[in-house]
CSV table of C-alpha atoms in Angstrom, one decimal:
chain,number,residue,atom,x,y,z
H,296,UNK,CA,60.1,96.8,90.8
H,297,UNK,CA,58.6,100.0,90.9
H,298,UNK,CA,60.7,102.7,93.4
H,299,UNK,CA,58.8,105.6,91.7
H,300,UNK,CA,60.1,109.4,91.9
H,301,UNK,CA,61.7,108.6,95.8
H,302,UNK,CA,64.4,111.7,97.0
H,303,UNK,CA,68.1,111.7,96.3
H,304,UNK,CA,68.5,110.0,99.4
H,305,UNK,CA,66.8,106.6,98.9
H,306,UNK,CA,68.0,105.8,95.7
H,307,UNK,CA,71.6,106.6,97.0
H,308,UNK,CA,70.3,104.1,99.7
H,309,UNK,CA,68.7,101.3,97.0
H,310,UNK,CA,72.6,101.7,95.4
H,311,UNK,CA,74.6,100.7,98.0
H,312,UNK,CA,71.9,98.0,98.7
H,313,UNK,CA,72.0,96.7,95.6
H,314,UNK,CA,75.6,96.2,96.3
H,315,UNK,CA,74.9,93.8,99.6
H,316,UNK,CA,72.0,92.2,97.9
H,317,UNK,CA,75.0,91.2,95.1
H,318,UNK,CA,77.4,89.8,97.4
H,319,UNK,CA,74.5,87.4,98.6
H,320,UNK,CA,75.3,85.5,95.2
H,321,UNK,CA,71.3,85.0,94.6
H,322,UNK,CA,71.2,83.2,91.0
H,323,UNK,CA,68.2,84.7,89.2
H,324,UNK,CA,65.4,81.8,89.3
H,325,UNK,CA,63.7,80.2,85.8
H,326,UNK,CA,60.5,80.3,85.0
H,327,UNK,CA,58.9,76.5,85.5
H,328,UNK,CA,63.0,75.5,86.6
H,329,UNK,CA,63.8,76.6,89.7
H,330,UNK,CA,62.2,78.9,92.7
H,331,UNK,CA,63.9,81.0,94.8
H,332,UNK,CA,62.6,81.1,98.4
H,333,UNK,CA,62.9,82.9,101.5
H,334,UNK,CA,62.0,83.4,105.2
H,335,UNK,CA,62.7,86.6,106.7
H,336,UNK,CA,61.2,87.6,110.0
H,337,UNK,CA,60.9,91.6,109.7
H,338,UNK,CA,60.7,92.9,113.1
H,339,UNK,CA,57.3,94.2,114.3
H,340,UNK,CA,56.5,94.3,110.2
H,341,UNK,CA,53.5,96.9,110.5
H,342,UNK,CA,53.4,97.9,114.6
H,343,UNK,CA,54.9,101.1,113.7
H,344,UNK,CA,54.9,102.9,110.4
H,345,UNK,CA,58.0,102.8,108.8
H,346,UNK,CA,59.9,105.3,106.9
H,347,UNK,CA,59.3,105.8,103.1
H,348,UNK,CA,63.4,104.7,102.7
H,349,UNK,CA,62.9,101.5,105.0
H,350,UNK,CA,59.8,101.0,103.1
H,351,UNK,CA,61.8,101.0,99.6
H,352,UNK,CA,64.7,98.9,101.1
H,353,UNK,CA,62.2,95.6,102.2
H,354,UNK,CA,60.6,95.8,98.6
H,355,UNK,CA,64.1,95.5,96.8
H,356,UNK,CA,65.0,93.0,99.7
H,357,UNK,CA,61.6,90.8,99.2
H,358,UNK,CA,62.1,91.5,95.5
H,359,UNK,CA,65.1,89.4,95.1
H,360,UNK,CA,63.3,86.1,95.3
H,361,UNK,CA,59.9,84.3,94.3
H,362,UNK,CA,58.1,83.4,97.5
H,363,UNK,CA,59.2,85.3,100.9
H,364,UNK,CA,57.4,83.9,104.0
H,365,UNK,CA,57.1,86.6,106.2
H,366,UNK,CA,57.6,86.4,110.3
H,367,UNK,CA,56.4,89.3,112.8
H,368,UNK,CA,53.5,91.0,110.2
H,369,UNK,CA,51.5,92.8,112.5
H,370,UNK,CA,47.6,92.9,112.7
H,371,UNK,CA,48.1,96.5,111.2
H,372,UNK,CA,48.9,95.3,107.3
H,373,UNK,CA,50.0,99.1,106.4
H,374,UNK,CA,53.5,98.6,105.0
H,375,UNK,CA,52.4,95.4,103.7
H,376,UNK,CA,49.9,97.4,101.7
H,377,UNK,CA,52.8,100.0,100.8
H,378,UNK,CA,55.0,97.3,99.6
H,379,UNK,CA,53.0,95.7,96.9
H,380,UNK,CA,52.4,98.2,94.7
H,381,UNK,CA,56.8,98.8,94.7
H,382,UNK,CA,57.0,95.2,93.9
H,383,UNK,CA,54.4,95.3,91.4
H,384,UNK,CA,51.2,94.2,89.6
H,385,UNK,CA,51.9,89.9,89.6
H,386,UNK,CA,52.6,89.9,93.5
H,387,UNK,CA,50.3,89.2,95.8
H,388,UNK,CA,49.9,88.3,99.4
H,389,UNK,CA,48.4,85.3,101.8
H,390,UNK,CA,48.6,85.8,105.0
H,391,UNK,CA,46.9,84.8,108.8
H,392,UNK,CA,44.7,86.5,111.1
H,393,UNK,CA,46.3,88.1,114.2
H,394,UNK,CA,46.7,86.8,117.6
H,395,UNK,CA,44.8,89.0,119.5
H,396,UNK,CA,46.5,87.8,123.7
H,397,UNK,CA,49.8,89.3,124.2
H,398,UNK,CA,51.7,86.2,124.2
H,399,UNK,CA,51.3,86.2,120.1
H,400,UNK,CA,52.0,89.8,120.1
H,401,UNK,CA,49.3,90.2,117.4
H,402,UNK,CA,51.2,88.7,114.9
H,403,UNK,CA,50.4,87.1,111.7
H,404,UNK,CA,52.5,84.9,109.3
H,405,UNK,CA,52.5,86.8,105.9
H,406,UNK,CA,53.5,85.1,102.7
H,407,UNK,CA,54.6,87.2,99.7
H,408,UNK,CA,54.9,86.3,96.2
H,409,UNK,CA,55.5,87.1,92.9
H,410,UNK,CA,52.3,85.5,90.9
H,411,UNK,CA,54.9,85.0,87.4
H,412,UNK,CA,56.8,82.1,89.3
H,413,UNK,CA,54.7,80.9,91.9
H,414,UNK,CA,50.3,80.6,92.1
H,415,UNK,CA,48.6,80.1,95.3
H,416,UNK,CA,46.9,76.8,94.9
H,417,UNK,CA,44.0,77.3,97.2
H,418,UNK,CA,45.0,75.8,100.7
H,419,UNK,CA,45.6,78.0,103.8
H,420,UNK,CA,45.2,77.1,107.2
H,421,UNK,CA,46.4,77.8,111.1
H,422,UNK,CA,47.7,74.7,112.0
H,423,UNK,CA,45.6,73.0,114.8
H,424,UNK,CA,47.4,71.4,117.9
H,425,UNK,CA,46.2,67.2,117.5
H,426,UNK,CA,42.7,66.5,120.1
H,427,UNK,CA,41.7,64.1,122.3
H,428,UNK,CA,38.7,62.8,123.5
H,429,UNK,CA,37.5,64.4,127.4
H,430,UNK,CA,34.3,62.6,127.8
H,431,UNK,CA,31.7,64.0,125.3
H,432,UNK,CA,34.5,66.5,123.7
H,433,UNK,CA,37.5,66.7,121.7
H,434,UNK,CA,39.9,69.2,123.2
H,435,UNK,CA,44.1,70.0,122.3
H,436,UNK,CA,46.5,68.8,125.0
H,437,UNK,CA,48.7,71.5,123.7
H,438,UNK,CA,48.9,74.8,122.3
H,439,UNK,CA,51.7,76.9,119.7
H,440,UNK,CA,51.7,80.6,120.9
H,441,UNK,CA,51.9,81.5,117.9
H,442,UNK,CA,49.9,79.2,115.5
H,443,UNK,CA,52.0,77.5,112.5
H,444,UNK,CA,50.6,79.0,109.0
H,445,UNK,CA,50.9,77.1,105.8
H,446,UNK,CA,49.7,77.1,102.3
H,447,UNK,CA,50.0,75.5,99.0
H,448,UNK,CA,51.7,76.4,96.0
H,449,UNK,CA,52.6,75.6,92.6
H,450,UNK,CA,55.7,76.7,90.5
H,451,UNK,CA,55.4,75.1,86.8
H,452,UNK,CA,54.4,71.3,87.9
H,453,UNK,CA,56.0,71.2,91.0
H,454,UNK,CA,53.1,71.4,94.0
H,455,UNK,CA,54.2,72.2,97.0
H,456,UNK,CA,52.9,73.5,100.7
H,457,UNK,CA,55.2,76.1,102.6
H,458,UNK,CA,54.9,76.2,106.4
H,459,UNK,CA,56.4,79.0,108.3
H,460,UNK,CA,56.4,79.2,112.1
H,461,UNK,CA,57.5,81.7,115.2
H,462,UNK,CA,58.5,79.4,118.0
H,463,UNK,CA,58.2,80.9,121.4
H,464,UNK,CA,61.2,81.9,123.4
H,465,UNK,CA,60.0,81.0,126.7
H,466,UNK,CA,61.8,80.4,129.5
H,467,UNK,CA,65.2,78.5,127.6
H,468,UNK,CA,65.4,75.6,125.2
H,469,UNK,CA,63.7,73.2,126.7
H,470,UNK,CA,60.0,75.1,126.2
H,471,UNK,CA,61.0,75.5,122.6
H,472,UNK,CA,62.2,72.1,122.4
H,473,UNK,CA,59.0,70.9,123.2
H,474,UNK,CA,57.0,73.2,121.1
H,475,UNK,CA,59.3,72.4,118.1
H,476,UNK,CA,58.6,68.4,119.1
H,477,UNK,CA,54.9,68.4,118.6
H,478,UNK,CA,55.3,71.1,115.5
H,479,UNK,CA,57.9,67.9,113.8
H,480,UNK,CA,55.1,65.6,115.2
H,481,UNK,CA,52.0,67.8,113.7
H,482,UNK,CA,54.0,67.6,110.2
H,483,UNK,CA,55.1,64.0,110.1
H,484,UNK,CA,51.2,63.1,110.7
H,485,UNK,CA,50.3,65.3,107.7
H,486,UNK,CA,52.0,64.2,105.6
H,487,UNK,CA,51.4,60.1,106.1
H,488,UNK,CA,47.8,61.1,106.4
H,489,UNK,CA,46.0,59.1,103.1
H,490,UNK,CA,44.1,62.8,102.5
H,491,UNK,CA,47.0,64.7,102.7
H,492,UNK,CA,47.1,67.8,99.8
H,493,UNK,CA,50.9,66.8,98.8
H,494,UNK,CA,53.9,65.3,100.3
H,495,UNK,CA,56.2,68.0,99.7
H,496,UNK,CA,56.7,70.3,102.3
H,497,UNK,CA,59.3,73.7,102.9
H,498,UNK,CA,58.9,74.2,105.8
H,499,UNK,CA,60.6,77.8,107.3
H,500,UNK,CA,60.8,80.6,109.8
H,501,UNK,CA,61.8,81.8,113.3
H,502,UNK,CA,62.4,78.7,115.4
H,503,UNK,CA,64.6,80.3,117.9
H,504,UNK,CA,67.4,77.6,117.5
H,505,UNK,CA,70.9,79.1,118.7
H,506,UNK,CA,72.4,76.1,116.8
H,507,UNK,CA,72.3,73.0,115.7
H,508,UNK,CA,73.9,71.5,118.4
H,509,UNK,CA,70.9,72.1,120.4
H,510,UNK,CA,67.9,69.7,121.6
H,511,UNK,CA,65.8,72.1,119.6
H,512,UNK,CA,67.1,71.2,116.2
H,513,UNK,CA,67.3,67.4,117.1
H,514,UNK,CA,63.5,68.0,117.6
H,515,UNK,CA,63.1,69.6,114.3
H,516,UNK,CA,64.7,66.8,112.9
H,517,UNK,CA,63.3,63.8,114.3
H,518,UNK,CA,60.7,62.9,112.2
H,519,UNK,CA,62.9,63.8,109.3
H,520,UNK,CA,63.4,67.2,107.8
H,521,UNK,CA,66.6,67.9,107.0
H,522,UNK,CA,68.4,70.8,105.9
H,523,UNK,CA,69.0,71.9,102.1
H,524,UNK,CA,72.2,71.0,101.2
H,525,UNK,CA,73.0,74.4,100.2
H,526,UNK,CA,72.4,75.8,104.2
H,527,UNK,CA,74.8,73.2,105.8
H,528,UNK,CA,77.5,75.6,106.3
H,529,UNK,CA,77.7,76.9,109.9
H,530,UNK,CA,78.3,80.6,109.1
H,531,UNK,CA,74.9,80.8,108.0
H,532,UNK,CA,74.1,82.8,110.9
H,533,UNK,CA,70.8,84.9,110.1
H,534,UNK,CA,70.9,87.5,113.5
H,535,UNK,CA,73.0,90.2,112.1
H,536,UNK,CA,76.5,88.9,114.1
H,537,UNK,CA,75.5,85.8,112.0
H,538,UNK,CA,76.6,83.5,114.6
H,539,UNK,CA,72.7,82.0,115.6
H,540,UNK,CA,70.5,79.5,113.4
H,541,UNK,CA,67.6,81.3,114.8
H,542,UNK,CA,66.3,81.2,111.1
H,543,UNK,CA,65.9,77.7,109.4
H,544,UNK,CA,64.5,76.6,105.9
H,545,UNK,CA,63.8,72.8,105.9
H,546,UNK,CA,62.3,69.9,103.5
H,547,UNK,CA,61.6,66.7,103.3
H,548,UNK,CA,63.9,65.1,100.9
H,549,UNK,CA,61.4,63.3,98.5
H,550,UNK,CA,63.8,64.1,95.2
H,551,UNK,CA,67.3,63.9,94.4
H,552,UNK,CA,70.0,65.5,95.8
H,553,UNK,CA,70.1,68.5,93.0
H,554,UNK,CA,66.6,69.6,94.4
H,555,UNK,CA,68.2,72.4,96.4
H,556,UNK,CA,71.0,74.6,94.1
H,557,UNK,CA,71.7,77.4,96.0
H,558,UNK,CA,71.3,78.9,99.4
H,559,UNK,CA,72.5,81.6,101.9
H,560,UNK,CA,71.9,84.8,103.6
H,561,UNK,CA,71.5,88.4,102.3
H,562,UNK,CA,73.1,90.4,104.5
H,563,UNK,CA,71.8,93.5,104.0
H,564,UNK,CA,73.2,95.1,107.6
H,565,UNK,CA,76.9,94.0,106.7
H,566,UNK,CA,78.2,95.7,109.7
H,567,UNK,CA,77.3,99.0,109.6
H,568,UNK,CA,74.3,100.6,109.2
H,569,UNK,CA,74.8,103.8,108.6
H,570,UNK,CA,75.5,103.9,105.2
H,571,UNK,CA,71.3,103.0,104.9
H,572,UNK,CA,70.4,105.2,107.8
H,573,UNK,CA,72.7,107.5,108.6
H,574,UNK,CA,70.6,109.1,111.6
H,575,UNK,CA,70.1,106.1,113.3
H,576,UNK,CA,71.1,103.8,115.8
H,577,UNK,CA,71.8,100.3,115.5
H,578,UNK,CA,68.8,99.4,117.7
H,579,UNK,CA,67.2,102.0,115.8
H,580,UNK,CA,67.8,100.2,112.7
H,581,UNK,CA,66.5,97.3,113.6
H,582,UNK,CA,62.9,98.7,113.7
H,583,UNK,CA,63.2,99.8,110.0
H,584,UNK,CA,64.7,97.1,108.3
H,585,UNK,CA,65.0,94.3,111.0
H,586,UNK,CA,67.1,92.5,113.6
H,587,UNK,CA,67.0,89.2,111.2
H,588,UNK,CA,68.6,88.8,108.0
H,589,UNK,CA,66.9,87.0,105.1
H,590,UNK,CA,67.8,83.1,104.8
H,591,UNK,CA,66.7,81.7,101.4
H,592,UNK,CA,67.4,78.8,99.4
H,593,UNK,CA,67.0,78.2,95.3
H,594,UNK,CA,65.0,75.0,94.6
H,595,UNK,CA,64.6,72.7,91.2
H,596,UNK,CA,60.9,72.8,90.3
H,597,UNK,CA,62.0,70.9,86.9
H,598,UNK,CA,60.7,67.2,88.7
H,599,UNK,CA,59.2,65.9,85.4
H,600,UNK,CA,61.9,63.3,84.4
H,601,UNK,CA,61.7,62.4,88.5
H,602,UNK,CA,58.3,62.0,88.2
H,603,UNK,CA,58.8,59.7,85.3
H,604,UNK,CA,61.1,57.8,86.9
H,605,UNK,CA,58.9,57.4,89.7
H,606,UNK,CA,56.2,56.0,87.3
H,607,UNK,CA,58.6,53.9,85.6
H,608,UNK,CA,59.1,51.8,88.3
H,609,UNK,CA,55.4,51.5,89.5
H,610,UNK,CA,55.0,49.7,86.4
H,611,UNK,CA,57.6,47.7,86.4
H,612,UNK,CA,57.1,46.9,90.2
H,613,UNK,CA,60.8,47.8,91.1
């Protein structure tokens, strides 16, 4: 992390900072061992150009972990292009084209990641709605406003492919719901697909979920991601009263139970603002660092004795 020669003021800031990002309890990831991941929807990430100091505070926030999916990047990639060289020379950025209609609010999904733990490993797509046949052509019976974005990755010999969404709001629950439905149906037919790039999916963002009591999370779920173990407490709240699941981090639970180690939120608002920006208001805030707090999860990439187990009992026809 490079902050540079910044004033008095922003490293005071990157101090107390430090402090919140400490009481998030993030263990430090290993190399070809474990990965630490994130999604973290930064509000209107590039509409406006933010402050130098708010600029400083998202690179030590993104900084703390190994692959940050990144929700609300605007078609203007101008802090994104400030942010990289604080993080430094190994990160690097993949990220989708903008939606140009209003209802996407020319948004992209942005991932961000540091190049030491994590490679890009070559796939990276908008995920297409299924077709159907309409007599000589092939056309979607539904649409995402907001187009799913995933892409793969490999962390030491673990392959993986990250998915990160922004589910509509709508008009209530039910329009998410159903969005949410034929997202968990689009997935579940990936991955059973004999073609498919890998069978291990993370799969992340800003699904709009007020909790998991709600018929969109049973859609989420119906085909079968689950949560990490390490997120099933309720006070994982990611707006910054923490008391919504509008953020989730899911998987499909192909390993053992210690695949997941860790998890939480950094709360980097922790009530009170004004210790970061003292000039500002709240909703003032919001549009430097963001109305969402980072959710993020630690996961074991050391799968090489499951793997051998795996083979094991091919050959022995267990």
């Amino acid at each position: 992390m490079f902050h540079g020669n910044v004033s008095l003021e922003i490293a005071e800031g990157l101090k107390l900072l430090r402090k919140r990002i400490d009481a998030a309890g993030i263990p430090p990831s290993k190399l070809d061992e474990t990965l630490n991941i994130a999604t973290w929807n930064i509000r209107e990430f590039g509409k406006k150009r933010r402050t130098q100091a708010a600029i400083h505070y998202i690179a030590e926030i993104i900084g703390q972990f190994d692959l940050v999916g990144i929700v609300e990047t605007r078609d203007n990639l101008q802090d994104l292009q400030r942010i990289l060289p604080i993080l430094g020379p190994y990160w690097d950025a993949v990220y989708s084209d903008a939606i140009a209609d209003p209802g996407g609010n020319r948004e992209r999904i942005c991932y961000v990641f540091d190049s030491r733990a994590c490679i890009f490993n070559g796939l990276a797509a908008e995920a297409s709605p299924p077709r159907t046949k309409r007599g000589t052509e092939y056309l979607s019976d539904a649409s995402w406003w907001r187009a799913p974005y995933y892409a793969s990755f490999r962390a030491g010999n673990y392959d993986f492919i990250a998915l990160t969404v922004h589910v509509r709001w709508g008009d209530g629950i039910a329009a998410r719901a159903a969005e949410i439905q034929g997202l968990a149906n689009w997935i579940d037919g990936k991955i059973k697909d004999k073609t498919r790039e890998d069978i291990d999916w993370i799969v992340m963002g800003d699904f709009n979920i007020p909790s998991r009591q709600s018929a969109a999370f049973a859609a989420l779920t119906s085909t079968g991601l689950t949560i990490p173990k390490a997120l099933l407490k309720d006070e994982f709240g990611s707006n910054l009263a923490r008391d919504k699941r509008y953020d989730q981090i899911m998987h499909f639970a192909h390993h053992g139970d210690d695949f997941t180690l860790a998890g939480g939120v950094l709360d980097f608002y922790a009530s009170d603002h004004k210790p970061l920006f003292p000039d500002l208001t709240k909703d003032q805030f919001t549009y430097q660092l963001s109305d969402h707090l980072p959710l993020w999860v630690q996961i074991n990439t050391d799968i090489d004795g499951a793997v051998l187990d795996q083979l094991i009992q091919r050959k022995r026809g267990v």
